[in-house]
Amino acid sequence: MSKQVTVIIDGHKINAPEGEKLLWVALENGIFIPNLCAIKEKKHPSGSCRLCYVQVEGRSKPVTSCTLPVKEGLAVQTRSPQVDRLVKSAFELLLSNHRLDCRNCPKRKGCALLQIARERGLKMKLSRLEPLEQEVAVDESLKTFAFDRSLCVLCGRCVWICREVAKVGALGFTHRGISRRVSTFQDLSLAESPCTECGLCVEACPSGALYFKR
Ligand code: SF4
Ligand code: SF4
Ligand code: FES
């Protein structure tokens, strides 16, 4: 069993296993930190969504909590002017690549983006960035679920789950920069891919990009 340490989050003293990432310690103790790309079982977090910043006592710059191992005496604040600025920018960047159509979204009840916006008082619209063009057809080739890439926020959860848990590897990232996207090998439809329709990726998707057909 790992050694227990005491950390302080927003002034609350919390016991946690040494080395656990701060994000999970906070969430498991009812303290909200925005996050999209983190998966607890993933040994090496990608730290790609840049939403989980916290301010660490003694450090000038905020750090991502999904990559921050806890140790005795670690003290953090989940909010600071710097943290709020970084989270706001990262959130707007995500939205710029996400077709905003909450009313018709299949995940509107469990959407992680809406939850983050609510918790942090962020707007579900762009103020400084222009939306990126999202003219992509929905992949409805499977019986049980569909993939609407225009709602994908590139968190990578589906890619990891499909490879590491389902042990299939039907999904992956392709292209670079602003063209980066989740796709099947050679951009085939899901029905032509090795996908077994286990549905694990759909359950892991925090947006409406992967959704069960009803
Ligand atoms: S449903 Fe298909 S794509 Fe999704 S995790 Fe399972 S095998 Fe992979
Ligand atoms: S499809 Fe969903 S789980 Fe996969 S990268 Fe996009 S938002 Fe994340
Ligand atoms: S949850 Fe930490 S960077 Fe995405």
PDB file of C-alpha atoms in Angstrom, residues 12-140:
ATOM      1  CA  HIS A  12      -8.871  21.780   2.912  1.00  0.00           C
ATOM      2  CA  LYS A  13      -6.488  19.198   4.419  1.00  0.00           C
ATOM      3  CA  ILE A  14      -6.830  15.928   2.531  1.00  0.00           C
ATOM      4  CA  ASN A  15      -5.114  12.555   2.930  1.00  0.00           C
ATOM      5  CA  ALA A  16      -4.076  10.829  -0.266  1.00  0.00           C
ATOM      6  CA  PRO A  17      -1.672   8.146  -1.478  1.00  0.00           C
ATOM      7  CA  GLU A  18       1.729   9.638  -2.246  1.00  0.00           C
ATOM      8  CA  GLY A  19       2.260  10.020  -5.988  1.00  0.00           C
ATOM      9  CA  GLU A  20      -1.444  10.056  -6.898  1.00  0.00           C
ATOM     10  CA  LYS A  21      -2.178  12.831  -9.388  1.00  0.00           C
ATOM     11  CA  LEU A  22      -3.688  15.884  -7.778  1.00  0.00           C
ATOM     12  CA  LEU A  23      -6.624  15.952 -10.211  1.00  0.00           C
ATOM     13  CA  TRP A  24      -7.947  12.608  -8.881  1.00  0.00           C
ATOM     14  CA  VAL A  25      -7.365  13.568  -5.256  1.00  0.00           C
ATOM     15  CA  ALA A  26      -9.410  16.736  -5.762  1.00  0.00           C
ATOM     16  CA  LEU A  27     -12.232  15.096  -7.722  1.00  0.00           C
ATOM     17  CA  GLU A  28     -12.529  12.182  -5.298  1.00  0.00           C
ATOM     18  CA  ASN A  29     -12.872  14.686  -2.454  1.00  0.00           C
ATOM     19  CA  GLY A  30     -15.615  16.692  -4.116  1.00  0.00           C
ATOM     20  CA  ILE A  31     -13.406  19.514  -5.408  1.00  0.00           C
ATOM     21  CA  PHE A  32     -14.081  20.256  -9.057  1.00  0.00           C
ATOM     22  CA  ILE A  33     -11.207  20.839 -11.477  1.00  0.00           C
ATOM     23  CA  PRO A  34     -12.107  21.038 -15.181  1.00  0.00           C
ATOM     24  CA  ASN A  35     -10.702  18.136 -17.191  1.00  0.00           C
ATOM     25  CA  LEU A  36     -11.344  16.340 -20.461  1.00  0.00           C
ATOM     26  CA  CYS A  37      -8.351  14.288 -21.498  1.00  0.00           C
ATOM     27  CA  ALA A  38      -7.454  12.638 -18.179  1.00  0.00           C
ATOM     28  CA  ILE A  39      -8.057   8.925 -17.541  1.00  0.00           C
ATOM     29  CA  LYS A  40      -7.118   7.643 -14.100  1.00  0.00           C
ATOM     30  CA  GLU A  41      -5.849   4.286 -15.314  1.00  0.00           C
ATOM     31  CA  LYS A  42      -3.560   5.902 -17.888  1.00  0.00           C
ATOM     32  CA  LYS A  43       0.009   5.781 -16.516  1.00  0.00           C
ATOM     33  CA  HIS A  44       1.337   8.709 -18.533  1.00  0.00           C
ATOM     34  CA  PRO A  45      -1.305  11.463 -18.862  1.00  0.00           C
ATOM     35  CA  SER A  46      -1.228  13.311 -22.162  1.00  0.00           C
ATOM     36  CA  GLY A  47      -1.970  16.669 -20.515  1.00  0.00           C
ATOM     37  CA  SER A  48      -3.379  17.848 -23.805  1.00  0.00           C
ATOM     38  CA  CYS A  49      -6.659  19.646 -23.048  1.00  0.00           C
ATOM     39  CA  ARG A  50      -4.959  22.213 -20.744  1.00  0.00           C
ATOM     40  CA  LEU A  51      -8.092  22.694 -18.643  1.00  0.00           C
ATOM     41  CA  CYS A  52      -6.965  21.268 -15.314  1.00  0.00           C
ATOM     42  CA  TYR A  53      -4.585  24.007 -14.215  1.00  0.00           C
ATOM     43  CA  VAL A  54      -4.036  24.722 -10.521  1.00  0.00           C
ATOM     44  CA  GLN A  55      -1.863  27.220  -8.698  1.00  0.00           C
ATOM     45  CA  VAL A  56       0.808  25.506  -6.589  1.00  0.00           C
ATOM     46  CA  GLU A  57       2.090  27.333  -3.530  1.00  0.00           C
ATOM     47  CA  GLY A  58       5.716  28.357  -4.138  1.00  0.00           C
ATOM     48  CA  ARG A  59       5.500  28.128  -7.947  1.00  0.00           C
ATOM     49  CA  SER A  60       4.959  31.185 -10.101  1.00  0.00           C
ATOM     50  CA  LYS A  61       3.140  29.465 -12.984  1.00  0.00           C
ATOM     51  CA  PRO A  62       0.028  27.253 -12.842  1.00  0.00           C
ATOM     52  CA  VAL A  63       0.544  23.546 -13.565  1.00  0.00           C
ATOM     53  CA  THR A  64      -1.753  20.860 -14.956  1.00  0.00           C
ATOM     54  CA  SER A  65      -3.172  18.845 -12.053  1.00  0.00           C
ATOM     55  CA  CYS A  66      -3.529  15.634 -14.087  1.00  0.00           C
ATOM     56  CA  THR A  67       0.263  15.456 -14.280  1.00  0.00           C
ATOM     57  CA  LEU A  68       1.027  16.680 -10.736  1.00  0.00           C
ATOM     58  CA  PRO A  69       1.909  13.891  -8.266  1.00  0.00           C
ATOM     59  CA  VAL A  70       1.001  14.688  -4.663  1.00  0.00           C
ATOM     60  CA  LYS A  71       3.572  14.731  -1.886  1.00  0.00           C
ATOM     61  CA  GLU A  72       3.528  15.668   1.778  1.00  0.00           C
ATOM     62  CA  GLY A  73       2.671  19.322   2.342  1.00  0.00           C
ATOM     63  CA  LEU A  74       1.703  20.117  -1.274  1.00  0.00           C
ATOM     64  CA  ALA A  75      -0.625  23.122  -1.182  1.00  0.00           C
ATOM     65  CA  VAL A  76      -2.674  24.239  -4.195  1.00  0.00           C
ATOM     66  CA  GLN A  77      -5.487  26.588  -5.105  1.00  0.00           C
ATOM     67  CA  THR A  78      -7.849  25.473  -7.854  1.00  0.00           C
ATOM     68  CA  ARG A  79      -8.563  29.103  -8.809  1.00  0.00           C
ATOM     69  CA  SER A  80      -6.330  32.155  -9.297  1.00  0.00           C
ATOM     70  CA  PRO A  81      -6.428  34.952 -11.884  1.00  0.00           C
ATOM     71  CA  GLN A  82      -3.691  33.152 -13.862  1.00  0.00           C
ATOM     72  CA  VAL A  83      -5.480  29.774 -13.679  1.00  0.00           C
ATOM     73  CA  ASP A  84      -8.782  31.328 -14.745  1.00  0.00           C
ATOM     74  CA  ARG A  85      -7.133  33.050 -17.731  1.00  0.00           C
ATOM     75  CA  LEU A  86      -5.477  29.841 -18.925  1.00  0.00           C
ATOM     76  CA  VAL A  87      -8.640  27.763 -18.496  1.00  0.00           C
ATOM     77  CA  LYS A  88     -10.722  30.360 -20.315  1.00  0.00           C
ATOM     78  CA  SER A  89      -8.316  30.392 -23.289  1.00  0.00           C
ATOM     79  CA  ALA A  90      -8.069  26.592 -23.454  1.00  0.00           C
ATOM     80  CA  PHE A  91     -11.860  26.303 -23.272  1.00  0.00           C
ATOM     81  CA  GLU A  92     -12.400  28.797 -26.067  1.00  0.00           C
ATOM     82  CA  LEU A  93      -9.840  26.980 -28.209  1.00  0.00           C
ATOM     83  CA  LEU A  94     -11.820  23.759 -27.728  1.00  0.00           C
ATOM     84  CA  LEU A  95     -15.074  25.459 -28.595  1.00  0.00           C
ATOM     85  CA  SER A  96     -13.594  26.942 -31.777  1.00  0.00           C
ATOM     86  CA  ASN A  97     -13.231  23.394 -33.072  1.00  0.00           C
ATOM     87  CA  HIS A  98     -16.606  22.179 -31.818  1.00  0.00           C
ATOM     88  CA  ARG A  99     -19.908  22.708 -33.624  1.00  0.00           C
ATOM     89  CA  LEU A 100     -22.079  24.509 -31.101  1.00  0.00           C
ATOM     90  CA  ASP A 101     -25.529  23.001 -31.309  1.00  0.00           C
ATOM     91  CA  CYS A 102     -26.335  22.059 -27.698  1.00  0.00           C
ATOM     92  CA  ARG A 103     -30.076  21.906 -28.258  1.00  0.00           C
ATOM     93  CA  ASN A 104     -29.747  19.030 -30.722  1.00  0.00           C
ATOM     94  CA  CYS A 105     -26.746  17.321 -29.130  1.00  0.00           C
ATOM     95  CA  PRO A 106     -27.220  13.654 -28.115  1.00  0.00           C
ATOM     96  CA  LYS A 107     -25.157  14.208 -24.939  1.00  0.00           C
ATOM     97  CA  ARG A 108     -26.648  17.488 -23.792  1.00  0.00           C
ATOM     98  CA  LYS A 109     -27.577  16.003 -20.414  1.00  0.00           C
ATOM     99  CA  GLY A 110     -24.156  14.574 -19.582  1.00  0.00           C
ATOM    100  CA  CYS A 111     -21.935  16.932 -21.540  1.00  0.00           C
ATOM    101  CA  ALA A 112     -18.577  17.633 -19.875  1.00  0.00           C
ATOM    102  CA  LEU A 113     -18.220  20.957 -21.728  1.00  0.00           C
ATOM    103  CA  LEU A 114     -21.490  22.275 -20.349  1.00  0.00           C
ATOM    104  CA  GLN A 115     -20.480  21.170 -16.864  1.00  0.00           C
ATOM    105  CA  ILE A 116     -17.138  22.996 -17.120  1.00  0.00           C
ATOM    106  CA  ALA A 117     -18.880  26.118 -18.424  1.00  0.00           C
ATOM    107  CA  ARG A 118     -21.353  26.003 -15.535  1.00  0.00           C
ATOM    108  CA  GLU A 119     -18.754  25.388 -12.838  1.00  0.00           C
ATOM    109  CA  ARG A 120     -16.363  28.065 -14.070  1.00  0.00           C
ATOM    110  CA  GLY A 121     -18.851  30.632 -15.351  1.00  0.00           C
ATOM    111  CA  LEU A 122     -17.592  30.299 -18.934  1.00  0.00           C
ATOM    112  CA  LYS A 123     -19.645  31.171 -21.996  1.00  0.00           C
ATOM    113  CA  MET A 124     -20.592  28.522 -24.549  1.00  0.00           C
ATOM    114  CA  LYS A 125     -19.686  30.878 -27.392  1.00  0.00           C
ATOM    115  CA  LEU A 126     -16.586  32.325 -28.976  1.00  0.00           C
ATOM    116  CA  SER A 127     -15.456  35.821 -28.084  1.00  0.00           C
ATOM    117  CA  ARG A 128     -11.954  36.086 -29.564  1.00  0.00           C
ATOM    118  CA  LEU A 129     -11.567  33.137 -31.941  1.00  0.00           C
ATOM    119  CA  GLU A 130     -13.255  32.303 -35.228  1.00  0.00           C
ATOM    120  CA  PRO A 131     -14.920  28.878 -35.546  1.00  0.00           C
ATOM    121  CA  LEU A 132     -12.950  26.371 -37.616  1.00  0.00           C
ATOM    122  CA  GLU A 133     -14.853  24.942 -40.568  1.00  0.00           C
ATOM    123  CA  GLN A 134     -16.504  21.627 -39.690  1.00  0.00           C
ATOM    124  CA  GLU A 135     -18.086  20.228 -42.847  1.00  0.00           C
ATOM    125  CA  VAL A 136     -17.905  16.532 -42.032  1.00  0.00           C
ATOM    126  CA  ALA A 137     -20.460  13.806 -42.527  1.00  0.00           C
ATOM    127  CA  VAL A 138     -21.579  11.825 -39.487  1.00  0.00           C
ATOM    128  CA  ASP A 139     -20.370   8.206 -39.613  1.00  0.00           C
ATOM    129  CA  GLU A 140     -23.581   6.248 -39.127  1.00  0.00           C
TER     130      GLU A 140
END
